[in-house]
Structure formats: structure tokens, C-alpha cells
């Protein structure tokens, strides 16, 4: 009889985390990326006009330190307003930080410093878009 290998959730798996507006986070949660650990910490943060900047910064820093988070998605307008200095100083590969558009604010590649860094590394110059 063949033995079955049990796979336990959270062991050897990677998570995607998200910091965004309610519509964006809800959409991603509906795809199944949401997780709550034994400490009650989640891998997502819904940001609105009442969310303190300190909460956004602390959540971002926690995501960077969490070993099983591989990708951090951030609405670009939140990254621009609240997290730009932290994103600019981050030079790691994993977790990868990706700025994404929201329903109300379109994506602007000129404001995406991660994309600018990648373009400079790949092509030796900043994008000319």
C-alpha cells in the first residue's frame, strides 16, 4: 500500500500579503489568499481614510519580517502616500514588493520605484514611458 504524505497548511508554503483599499483587498481575499496565524495576525490590511499611518507602516514591516510571505501587494496610491521611504530603502528580493492599481486610482509606472529599479538593472537606464 502506498503511503500518503500529509501536507499541513503553512508548512513549506508561501503567502501573498496585501495592503490596499477595501475593494482590492476583498477581491484578493475572495481568491483565497487570506490567512490568520495562531497569534491572530493576518496577511492583509484594509486601508481607508481612518487608518493610522503607524498601523500601515507596522504592518508593512511585519510583512517584510514574516518568513513565509513571498509577495507583498500594495495599492500604488497607498505606497506613494504612506510607504514610499520604506519601499525605496528595501533592497531584498523576497518578499517581492509589487505596486498594483486600485479601482479608483490608475497605475502609473513612473511612480513605481520597484519597476524603476528593475528597469535600471535590466536595461541600464530608467524607463522613458
Short mmCIF file of C-alpha atoms in Angstrom, two decimals:
data_model
loop_
_atom_site.label_atom_id
_atom_site.label_comp_id
_atom_site.label_asym_id
_atom_site.label_seq_id
_atom_site.Cartn_x
_atom_site.Cartn_y
_atom_site.Cartn_z
CA UNK A 1 0.00 0.00 0.00
CA UNK A 2 1.37 3.40 -0.95
CA UNK A 3 1.85 5.80 1.90
CA UNK A 4 0.16 9.14 1.78
CA UNK A 5 2.16 12.21 2.60
CA UNK A 6 0.18 14.70 4.62
CA UNK A 7 0.59 18.32 3.72
CA UNK A 8 -0.11 20.69 6.55
CA UNK A 9 -1.21 24.18 5.77
CA UNK A 10 1.51 26.71 6.45
CA UNK A 11 4.40 24.27 6.32
CA UNK A 12 6.61 24.89 3.33
CA UNK A 13 4.07 27.17 1.74
CA UNK A 14 4.41 30.81 0.80
CA UNK A 15 1.86 33.53 1.25
CA UNK A 16 0.89 36.62 -0.67
CA UNK A 17 0.10 39.58 1.52
CA UNK A 18 -1.78 42.72 0.56
CA UNK A 19 -2.11 46.28 1.78
CA UNK A 20 -4.88 48.06 -0.06
CA UNK A 21 -8.26 49.67 -0.18
CA UNK A 22 -11.36 47.68 0.73
CA UNK A 23 -12.32 46.70 -2.82
CA UNK A 24 -8.83 45.49 -3.72
CA UNK A 25 -8.29 43.51 -0.51
CA UNK A 26 -11.78 41.99 -0.68
CA UNK A 27 -11.15 40.85 -4.25
CA UNK A 28 -7.93 39.13 -3.30
CA UNK A 29 -9.49 37.58 -0.19
CA UNK A 30 -12.22 36.10 -2.38
CA UNK A 31 -9.48 34.32 -4.35
CA UNK A 32 -8.38 32.61 -1.14
CA UNK A 33 -5.16 34.41 -0.16
CA UNK A 34 -6.37 35.36 3.32
CA UNK A 35 -4.67 33.76 6.32
CA UNK A 36 -4.74 34.29 10.07
CA UNK A 37 -1.92 32.81 12.14
CA UNK A 38 -2.07 31.47 15.69
CA UNK A 39 -1.24 34.95 17.04
CA UNK A 40 -4.29 36.36 15.25
CA UNK A 41 -2.18 38.24 12.69
CA UNK A 42 -3.47 38.41 9.14
CA UNK A 43 -1.64 38.68 5.84
CA UNK A 44 -3.76 41.63 4.72
CA UNK A 45 -4.60 45.18 5.76
CA UNK A 46 -7.55 47.22 4.56
CA UNK A 47 -6.57 50.89 4.43
CA UNK A 48 -9.11 53.70 4.48
CA UNK A 49 -9.02 57.37 5.44
CA UNK A 50 -9.15 56.50 9.16
CA UNK A 51 -6.25 54.01 9.16
CA UNK A 52 -3.32 55.47 11.11
CA UNK A 53 -0.05 55.75 9.19
CA UNK A 54 1.69 53.95 12.06
CA UNK A 55 -0.56 50.91 11.56
CA UNK A 56 0.25 50.82 7.84
CA UNK A 57 3.99 51.12 8.50
CA UNK A 58 3.99 48.46 11.24
CA UNK A 59 2.01 46.05 9.08
CA UNK A 60 4.38 46.56 6.14
CA UNK A 61 7.42 45.96 8.37
CA UNK A 62 5.78 42.83 9.83
CA UNK A 63 5.13 41.51 6.32
CA UNK A 64 8.80 42.07 5.44
CA UNK A 65 9.89 40.06 8.50
CA UNK A 66 7.41 37.20 8.16
CA UNK A 67 9.37 34.28 6.68
CA UNK A 68 6.52 32.64 4.76
CA UNK A 69 5.41 35.81 2.93
CA UNK A 70 6.88 35.84 -0.58
CA UNK A 71 4.95 38.68 -2.23
CA UNK A 72 3.61 41.93 -0.82
CA UNK A 73 0.97 43.63 -2.96
CA UNK A 74 0.33 47.30 -2.24
CA UNK A 75 -2.09 49.68 -3.92
CA UNK A 76 0.13 52.23 -5.61
CA UNK A 77 -1.66 55.24 -4.17
CA UNK A 78 -1.12 53.85 -0.64
CA UNK A 79 2.53 53.10 -1.39
CA UNK A 80 3.00 56.63 -2.68
CA UNK A 81 1.29 58.32 0.25
CA UNK A 82 2.28 56.13 3.20
CA UNK A 83 5.15 53.75 2.43
CA UNK A 84 7.42 55.26 -0.24
CA UNK A 85 10.50 55.77 2.02
CA UNK A 86 10.30 52.17 3.30
CA UNK A 87 9.85 50.74 -0.20
CA UNK A 88 12.75 52.80 -1.54
CA UNK A 89 15.15 51.59 1.15
CA UNK A 90 14.14 47.92 0.76
CA UNK A 91 16.63 46.05 -1.41
CA UNK A 92 15.58 42.44 -0.86
CA UNK A 93 14.23 40.04 -3.43
CA UNK A 94 11.88 38.01 -1.24
CA UNK A 95 9.41 39.15 -0.27
CA UNK A 96 8.89 40.87 -3.59
CA UNK A 97 7.00 44.17 -3.39
CA UNK A 98 4.55 44.85 -6.19
CA UNK A 99 2.55 48.02 -6.58
CA UNK A 100 -0.87 47.48 -8.11
CA UNK A 101 -3.67 49.80 -9.25
CA UNK A 102 -6.91 50.22 -7.40
CA UNK A 103 -10.39 50.57 -8.79
CA UNK A 104 -10.34 54.35 -8.31
CA UNK A 105 -6.68 55.21 -8.94
CA UNK A 106 -4.96 54.00 -12.13
CA UNK A 107 -1.43 52.56 -12.14
CA UNK A 108 1.38 54.99 -13.01
CA UNK A 109 4.66 53.23 -13.91
CA UNK A 110 6.59 56.47 -13.34
CA UNK A 111 5.71 56.35 -9.62
CA UNK A 112 6.64 52.67 -9.19
CA UNK A 113 10.17 52.77 -7.79
CA UNK A 114 10.43 48.97 -7.78
CA UNK A 115 9.75 48.94 -11.53
CA UNK A 116 12.24 51.77 -11.99
CA UNK A 117 14.94 49.80 -10.13
CA UNK A 118 14.24 46.67 -12.20
CA UNK A 119 14.36 48.63 -15.45
CA UNK A 120 17.66 50.20 -14.47
CA UNK A 121 19.13 46.78 -13.59
CA UNK A 122 17.90 45.15 -16.80
CA UNK A 123 18.49 47.93 -19.29
CA UNK A 124 21.00 50.21 -17.56
CA UNK A 125 18.61 53.14 -17.58
CA UNK A 126 15.31 54.28 -16.15
CA UNK A 127 12.21 53.73 -18.27
CA UNK A 128 11.30 56.52 -20.63
CA UNK A 129 7.50 55.98 -20.60
#
